XYZ file of C-alpha atoms in Angstrom:
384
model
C 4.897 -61.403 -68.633
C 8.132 -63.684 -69.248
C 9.422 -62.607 -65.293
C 5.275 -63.352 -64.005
C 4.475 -66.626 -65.685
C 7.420 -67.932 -63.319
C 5.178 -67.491 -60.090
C 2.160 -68.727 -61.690
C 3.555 -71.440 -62.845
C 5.335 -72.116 -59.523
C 1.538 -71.779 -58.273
C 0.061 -74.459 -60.256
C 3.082 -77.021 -60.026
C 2.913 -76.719 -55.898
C -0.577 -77.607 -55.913
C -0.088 -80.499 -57.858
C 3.572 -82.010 -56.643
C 2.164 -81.198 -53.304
C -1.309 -83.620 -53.768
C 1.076 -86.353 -55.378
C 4.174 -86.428 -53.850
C 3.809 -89.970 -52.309
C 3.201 -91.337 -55.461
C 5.880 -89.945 -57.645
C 7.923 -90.237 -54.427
C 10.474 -87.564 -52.409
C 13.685 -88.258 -53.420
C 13.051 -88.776 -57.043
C 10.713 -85.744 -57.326
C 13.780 -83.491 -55.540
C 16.077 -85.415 -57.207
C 13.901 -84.645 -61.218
C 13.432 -81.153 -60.112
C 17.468 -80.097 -59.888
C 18.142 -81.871 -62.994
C 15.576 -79.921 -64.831
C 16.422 -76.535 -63.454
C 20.289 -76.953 -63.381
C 19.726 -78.367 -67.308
C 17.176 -75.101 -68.030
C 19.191 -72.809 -66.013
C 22.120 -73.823 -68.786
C 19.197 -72.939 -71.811
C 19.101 -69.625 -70.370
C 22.953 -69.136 -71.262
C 22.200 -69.961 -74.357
C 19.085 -67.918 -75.020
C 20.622 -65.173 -77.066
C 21.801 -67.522 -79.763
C 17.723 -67.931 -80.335
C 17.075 -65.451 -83.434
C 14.914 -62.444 -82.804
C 11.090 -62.018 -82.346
C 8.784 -64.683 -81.813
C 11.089 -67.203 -81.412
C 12.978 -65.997 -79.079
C 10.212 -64.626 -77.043
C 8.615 -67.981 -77.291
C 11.566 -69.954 -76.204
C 11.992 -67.640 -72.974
C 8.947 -68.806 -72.003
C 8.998 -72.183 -72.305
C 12.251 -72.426 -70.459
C 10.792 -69.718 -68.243
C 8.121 -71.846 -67.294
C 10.233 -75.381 -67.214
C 12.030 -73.634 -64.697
C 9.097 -72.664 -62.484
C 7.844 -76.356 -62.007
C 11.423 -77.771 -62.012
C 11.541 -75.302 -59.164
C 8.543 -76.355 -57.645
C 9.176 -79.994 -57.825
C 12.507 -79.189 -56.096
C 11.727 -76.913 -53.145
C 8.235 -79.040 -52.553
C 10.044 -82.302 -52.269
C 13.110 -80.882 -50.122
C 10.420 -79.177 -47.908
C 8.706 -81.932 -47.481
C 11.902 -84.280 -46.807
C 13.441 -81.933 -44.008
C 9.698 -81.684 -42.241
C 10.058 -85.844 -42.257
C 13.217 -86.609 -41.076
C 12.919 -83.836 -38.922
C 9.278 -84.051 -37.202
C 10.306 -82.619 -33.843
C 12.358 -79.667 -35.871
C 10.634 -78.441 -38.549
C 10.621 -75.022 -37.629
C 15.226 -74.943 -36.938
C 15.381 -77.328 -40.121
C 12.927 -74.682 -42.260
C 15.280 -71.669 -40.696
C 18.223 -72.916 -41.147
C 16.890 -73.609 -45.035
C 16.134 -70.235 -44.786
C 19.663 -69.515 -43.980
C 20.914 -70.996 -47.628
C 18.301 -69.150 -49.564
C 19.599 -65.576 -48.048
C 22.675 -66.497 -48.563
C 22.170 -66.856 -52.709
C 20.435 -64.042 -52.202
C 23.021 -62.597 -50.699
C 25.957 -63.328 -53.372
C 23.858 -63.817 -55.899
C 23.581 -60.411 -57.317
C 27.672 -59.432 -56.456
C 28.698 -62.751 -58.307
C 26.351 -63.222 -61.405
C 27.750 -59.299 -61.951
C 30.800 -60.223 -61.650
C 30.715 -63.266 -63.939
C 28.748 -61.176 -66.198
C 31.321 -57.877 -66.714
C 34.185 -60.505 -66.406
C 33.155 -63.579 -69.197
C 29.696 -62.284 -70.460
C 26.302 -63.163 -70.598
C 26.503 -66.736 -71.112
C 29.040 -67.929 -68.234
C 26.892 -67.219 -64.774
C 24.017 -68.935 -66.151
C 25.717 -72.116 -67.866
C 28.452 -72.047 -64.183
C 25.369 -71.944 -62.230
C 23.345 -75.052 -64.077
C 26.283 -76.883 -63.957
C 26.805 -76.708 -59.952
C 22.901 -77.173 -60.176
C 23.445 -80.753 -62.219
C 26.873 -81.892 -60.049
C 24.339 -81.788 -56.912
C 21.852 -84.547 -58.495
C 24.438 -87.329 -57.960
C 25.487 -86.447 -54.842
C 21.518 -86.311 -53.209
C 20.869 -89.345 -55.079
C 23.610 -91.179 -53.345
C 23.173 -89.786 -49.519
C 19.059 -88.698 -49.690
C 17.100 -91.180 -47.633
C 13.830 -93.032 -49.476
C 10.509 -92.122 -47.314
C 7.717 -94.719 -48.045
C 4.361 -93.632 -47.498
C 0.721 -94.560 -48.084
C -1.446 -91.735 -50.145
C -3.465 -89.692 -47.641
C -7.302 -89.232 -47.918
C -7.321 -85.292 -47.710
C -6.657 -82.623 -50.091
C -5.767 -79.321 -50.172
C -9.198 -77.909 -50.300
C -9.778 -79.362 -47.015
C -6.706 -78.215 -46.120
C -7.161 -74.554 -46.786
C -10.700 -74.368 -45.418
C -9.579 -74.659 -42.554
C -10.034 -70.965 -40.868
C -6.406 -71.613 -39.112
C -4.708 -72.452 -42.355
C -6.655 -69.586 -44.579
C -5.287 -66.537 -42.035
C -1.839 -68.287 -42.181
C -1.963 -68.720 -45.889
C -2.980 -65.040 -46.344
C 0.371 -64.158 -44.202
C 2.607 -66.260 -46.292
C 0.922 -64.404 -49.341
C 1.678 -61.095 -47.451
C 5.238 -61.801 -46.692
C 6.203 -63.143 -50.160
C 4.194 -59.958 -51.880
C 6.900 -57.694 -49.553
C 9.848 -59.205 -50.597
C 8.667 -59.136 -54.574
C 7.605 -55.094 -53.967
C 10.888 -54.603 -52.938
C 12.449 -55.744 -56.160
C 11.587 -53.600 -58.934
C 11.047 -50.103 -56.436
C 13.490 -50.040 -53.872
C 16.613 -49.932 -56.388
C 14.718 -46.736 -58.441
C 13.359 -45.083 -55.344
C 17.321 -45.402 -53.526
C 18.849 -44.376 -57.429
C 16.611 -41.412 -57.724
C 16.619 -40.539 -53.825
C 20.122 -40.857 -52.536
C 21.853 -39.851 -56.347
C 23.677 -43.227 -55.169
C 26.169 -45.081 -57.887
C 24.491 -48.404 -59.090
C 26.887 -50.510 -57.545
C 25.824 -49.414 -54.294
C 22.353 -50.152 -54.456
C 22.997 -53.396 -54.059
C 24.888 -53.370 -50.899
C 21.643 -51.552 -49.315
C 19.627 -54.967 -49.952
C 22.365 -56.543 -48.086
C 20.582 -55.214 -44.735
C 17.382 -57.467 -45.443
C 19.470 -60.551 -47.141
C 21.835 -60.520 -44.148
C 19.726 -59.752 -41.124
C 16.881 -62.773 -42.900
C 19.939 -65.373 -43.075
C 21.126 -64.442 -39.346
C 18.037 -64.842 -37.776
C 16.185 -67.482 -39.458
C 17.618 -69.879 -37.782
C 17.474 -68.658 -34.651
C 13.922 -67.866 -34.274
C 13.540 -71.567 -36.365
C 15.220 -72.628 -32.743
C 13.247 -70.367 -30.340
C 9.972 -71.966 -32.075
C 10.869 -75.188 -31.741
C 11.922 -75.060 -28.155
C 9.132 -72.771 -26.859
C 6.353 -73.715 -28.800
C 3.603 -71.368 -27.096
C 5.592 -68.552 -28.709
C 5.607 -69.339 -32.172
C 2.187 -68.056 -32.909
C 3.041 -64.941 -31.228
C 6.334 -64.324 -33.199
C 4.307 -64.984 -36.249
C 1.725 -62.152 -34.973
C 4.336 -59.345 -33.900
C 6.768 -60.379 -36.846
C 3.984 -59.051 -39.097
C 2.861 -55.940 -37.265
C 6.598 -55.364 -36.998
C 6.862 -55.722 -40.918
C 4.166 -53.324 -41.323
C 5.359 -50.330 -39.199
C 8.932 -50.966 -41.340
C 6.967 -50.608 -44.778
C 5.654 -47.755 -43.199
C 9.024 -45.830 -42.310
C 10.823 -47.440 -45.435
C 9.748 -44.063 -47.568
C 9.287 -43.255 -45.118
C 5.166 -42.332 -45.528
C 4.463 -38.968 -45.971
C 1.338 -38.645 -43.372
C 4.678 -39.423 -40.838
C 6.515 -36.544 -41.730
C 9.782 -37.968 -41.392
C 13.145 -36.745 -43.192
C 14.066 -39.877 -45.271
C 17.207 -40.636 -44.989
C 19.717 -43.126 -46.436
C 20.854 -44.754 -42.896
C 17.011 -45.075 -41.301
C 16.467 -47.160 -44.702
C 18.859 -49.699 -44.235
C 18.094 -49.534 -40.293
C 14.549 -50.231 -41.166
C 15.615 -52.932 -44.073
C 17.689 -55.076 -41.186
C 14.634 -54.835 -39.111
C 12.435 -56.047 -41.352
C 14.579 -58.910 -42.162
C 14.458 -60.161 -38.975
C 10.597 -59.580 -38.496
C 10.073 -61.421 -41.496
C 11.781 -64.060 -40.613
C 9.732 -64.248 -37.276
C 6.762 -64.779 -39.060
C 7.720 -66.689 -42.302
C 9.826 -69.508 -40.286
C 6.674 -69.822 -38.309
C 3.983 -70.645 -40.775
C 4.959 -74.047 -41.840
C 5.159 -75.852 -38.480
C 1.638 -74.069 -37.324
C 0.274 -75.447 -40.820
C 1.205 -78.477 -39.867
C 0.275 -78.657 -36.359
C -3.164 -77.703 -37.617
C -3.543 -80.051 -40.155
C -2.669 -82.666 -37.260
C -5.238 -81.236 -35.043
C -7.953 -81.481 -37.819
C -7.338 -85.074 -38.364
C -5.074 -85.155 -41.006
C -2.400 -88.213 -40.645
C 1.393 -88.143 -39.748
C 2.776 -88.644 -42.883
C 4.576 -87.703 -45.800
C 1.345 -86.961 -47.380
C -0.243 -84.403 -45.258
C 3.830 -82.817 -45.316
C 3.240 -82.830 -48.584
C 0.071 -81.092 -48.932
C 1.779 -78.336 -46.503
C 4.856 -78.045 -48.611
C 2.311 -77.601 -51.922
C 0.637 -75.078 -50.009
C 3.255 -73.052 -48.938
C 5.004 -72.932 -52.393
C 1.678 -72.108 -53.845
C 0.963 -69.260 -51.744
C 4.618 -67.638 -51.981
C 4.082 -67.784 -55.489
C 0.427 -65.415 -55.146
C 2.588 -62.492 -53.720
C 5.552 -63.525 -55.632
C 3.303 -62.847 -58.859
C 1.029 -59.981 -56.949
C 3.801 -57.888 -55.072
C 6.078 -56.597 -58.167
C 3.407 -56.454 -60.473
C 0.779 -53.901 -58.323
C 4.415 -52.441 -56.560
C 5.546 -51.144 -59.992
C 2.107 -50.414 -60.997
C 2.234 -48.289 -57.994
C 5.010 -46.808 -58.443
C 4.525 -45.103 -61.328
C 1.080 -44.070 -60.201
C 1.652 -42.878 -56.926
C 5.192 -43.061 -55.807
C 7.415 -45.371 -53.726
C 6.620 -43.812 -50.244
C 2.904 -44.350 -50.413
C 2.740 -47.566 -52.594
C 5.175 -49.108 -49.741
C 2.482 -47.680 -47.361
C -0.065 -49.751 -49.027
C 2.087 -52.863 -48.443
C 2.405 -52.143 -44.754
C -1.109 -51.998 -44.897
C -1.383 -55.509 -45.960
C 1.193 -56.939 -43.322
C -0.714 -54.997 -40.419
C -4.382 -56.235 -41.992
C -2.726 -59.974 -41.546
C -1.071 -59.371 -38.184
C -4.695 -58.206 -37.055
C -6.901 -60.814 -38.066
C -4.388 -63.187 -37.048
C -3.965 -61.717 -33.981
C -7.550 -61.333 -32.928
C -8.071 -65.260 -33.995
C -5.463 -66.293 -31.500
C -7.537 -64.632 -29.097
C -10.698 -66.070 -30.046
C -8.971 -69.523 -30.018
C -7.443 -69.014 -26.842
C -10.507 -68.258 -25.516
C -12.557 -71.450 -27.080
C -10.155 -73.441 -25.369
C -10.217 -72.042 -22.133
C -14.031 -72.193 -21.844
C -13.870 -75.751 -23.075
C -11.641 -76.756 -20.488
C -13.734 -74.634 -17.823
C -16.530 -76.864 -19.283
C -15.005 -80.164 -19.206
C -13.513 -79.213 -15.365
C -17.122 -78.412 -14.205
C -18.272 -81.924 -15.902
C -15.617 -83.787 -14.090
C -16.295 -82.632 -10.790
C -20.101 -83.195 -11.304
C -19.739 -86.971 -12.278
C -17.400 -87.466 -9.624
C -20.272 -85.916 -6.856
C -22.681 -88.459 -8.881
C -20.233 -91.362 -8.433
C -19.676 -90.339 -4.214
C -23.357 -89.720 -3.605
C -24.526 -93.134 -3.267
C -21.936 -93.961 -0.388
C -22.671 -91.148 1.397
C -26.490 -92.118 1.876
């Protein structure tokens, strides 16, 4: 409960930073969020000073949840900066974003062990907060101030929109992966592979890695071309699903499983990840756009809430029924299930790509046919 309240939290604070973020403003929203989380990031050093029992299990929560919409103010705000000075970007600028979040993924883990067999249980929390807290003068100093009027739309008009509900229910997939991973693929490679613990974590290092490589690039590709980025978001998830699929691998496949097809499979999934996740938030927006919503820091936003919001749902959903799982059915078939949820969301959104494509062409075939009729109408009277 202490490890879930963090995503719903995360959930709740989106929503709301995301609806008011012209009025607190950017800067000082991004700029209130690092403070608070480098500041709580320090409590957590400090936790086991707390005495025992209630107390203590009280205080992790509160600076649990601090932490959470600290976090959310943060990674809302810096979203929604990037997507403004950036409008003809969004989708490099969000990659190569992603690129910095594998990466403390990436050394994460190695370091805060380190730190932690070295000095103890205090010093990589506390060394952390404090590079946390010297980054708040240095974005207040070279962070731009983006002045905007509050838009008329909220995020329930937002997510009704069918476009936005598929896309949101991909984001949802995606993050739900990632947090199944977590708690089952260290037990399932432990008891498997008889591997020492301090190799498990270098087998992550195939999904952190091949995530930070590519993010950016596809960011790029989507951005330059487009006409593909709904396509790499389709095929990114249908890729994701075969990978949960062959990560066991399933036992209806009736494939050996083998130490050096999972982290084969955990680099490809990486990458198709990052094919769909990097192209979500610039399709969001485009949307939005098309639906009437203004260019502005306000509808950005609105997007940034909503994507935070919905990473949270399968940040809270994918470790909680993956260990539940687990236990109840094993890794191989519980990271079936999971591939069934990425291949369920590449379908539908998929087959409404297709419908859409073909709503536009027969609207164009319509509005062609019109145009040549009213210029017959407009000839007729000169030829008699």
């Amino acid at each position: 409960m202490i490890f879930g309240c963090y995503a719903l939290f995360n959930l709740l604070a989106s929503l709301v930073f995301g609806k008011y973020l012209v009025h607190i403003g950017a800067k000082f929203m991004f700029v209130a969020g690092m403070f608070v989380s480098g500041g709580v990031t320090v409590l957590f050093g400090v936790l086991d000073q707390v005495p025992e029992g209630p107390v203590f299990i009280a205080m992790c929560f509160l600076v649990r949840i601090i932490d959470a919409i600290s976090f959310a103010a943060a990674i809302t705000a810096s979203s929604s900066i990037l997507a403004k000075a950036f409008p003809n970007n969004v989708a490099t600028v969000m990659g190569s974003l992603e690129t910095f979040s594998g990466l403390g993924l990436v050394l994460g883990p190695p370091l805060g062990g380190f730190l932690y067999q070295s000095f103890g249980y205090e010093v990589p929390f506390i060394l952390l907060g404090c590079i946390v807290l010297l980054m708040v003068p240095l974005n207040m100093c070279i962070l731009p101030n983006y002045e905007s009027d509050p838009g008329k739309h909220s995020f329930w008009k937002l997510i009704i929109l069918p476009k936005v509900a598929f896309i949101s229910f991909v984001i949802t997939s995606l993050s739900s992966g990632f947090g199944f991973l977590d708690p089952t693929l260290s037990l399932f490679v432990l008891e498997k592979f008889n591997l020492p613990a301090g190799y498990v974590g270098l087998v992550f290092l195939g999904l952190a890695l091949s995530y930070t490589i590519s993010s950016p690039l596809v960011g790029l590709l989507s951005d330059e071309m487009p006409h593909l980025r709904k396509w790499l978001l389709v095929f990114g998830n249908l890729i994701t699903a075969g990978c949960y699929m062959l990560l066991g691998p399933a036992p209806f496949l009736h494939i050996k499983s083998q130490l050096w097809l999972l982290v084969l499979i955990l680099v490809i999934n990486g990458i198709s990840a990052a094919m769909s996740l990097i192209s979500t938030f610039p399709e969001i927006l485009s949307c939005a756009h098309e639906n009437g919503f203004e260019e502005g820091l306000s509808t950005v936003g609105l997007v940034s809430g909503l994507f935070g919001a919905m990473w949270s749902v399968g940040a809270f959903v994918g470790p909680t029924l993956g260990g539940f799982l687990y236990e109840k059915i094993g890794f191989e078939w519980a990271a079936a299930l999971q591939g069934l949820w990425a291949l369920t969301s590449g379908l539908v959104m998929g087959l409404f790509y297709l419908l859409e494509h073909s709503r536009r062409r027969r609207r164009s075939k319509l509005q062609n046919s019109l145009g040549t009729e009213e210029e017959r109408t407009a000839l007729l009277p000169d030829e008699t």
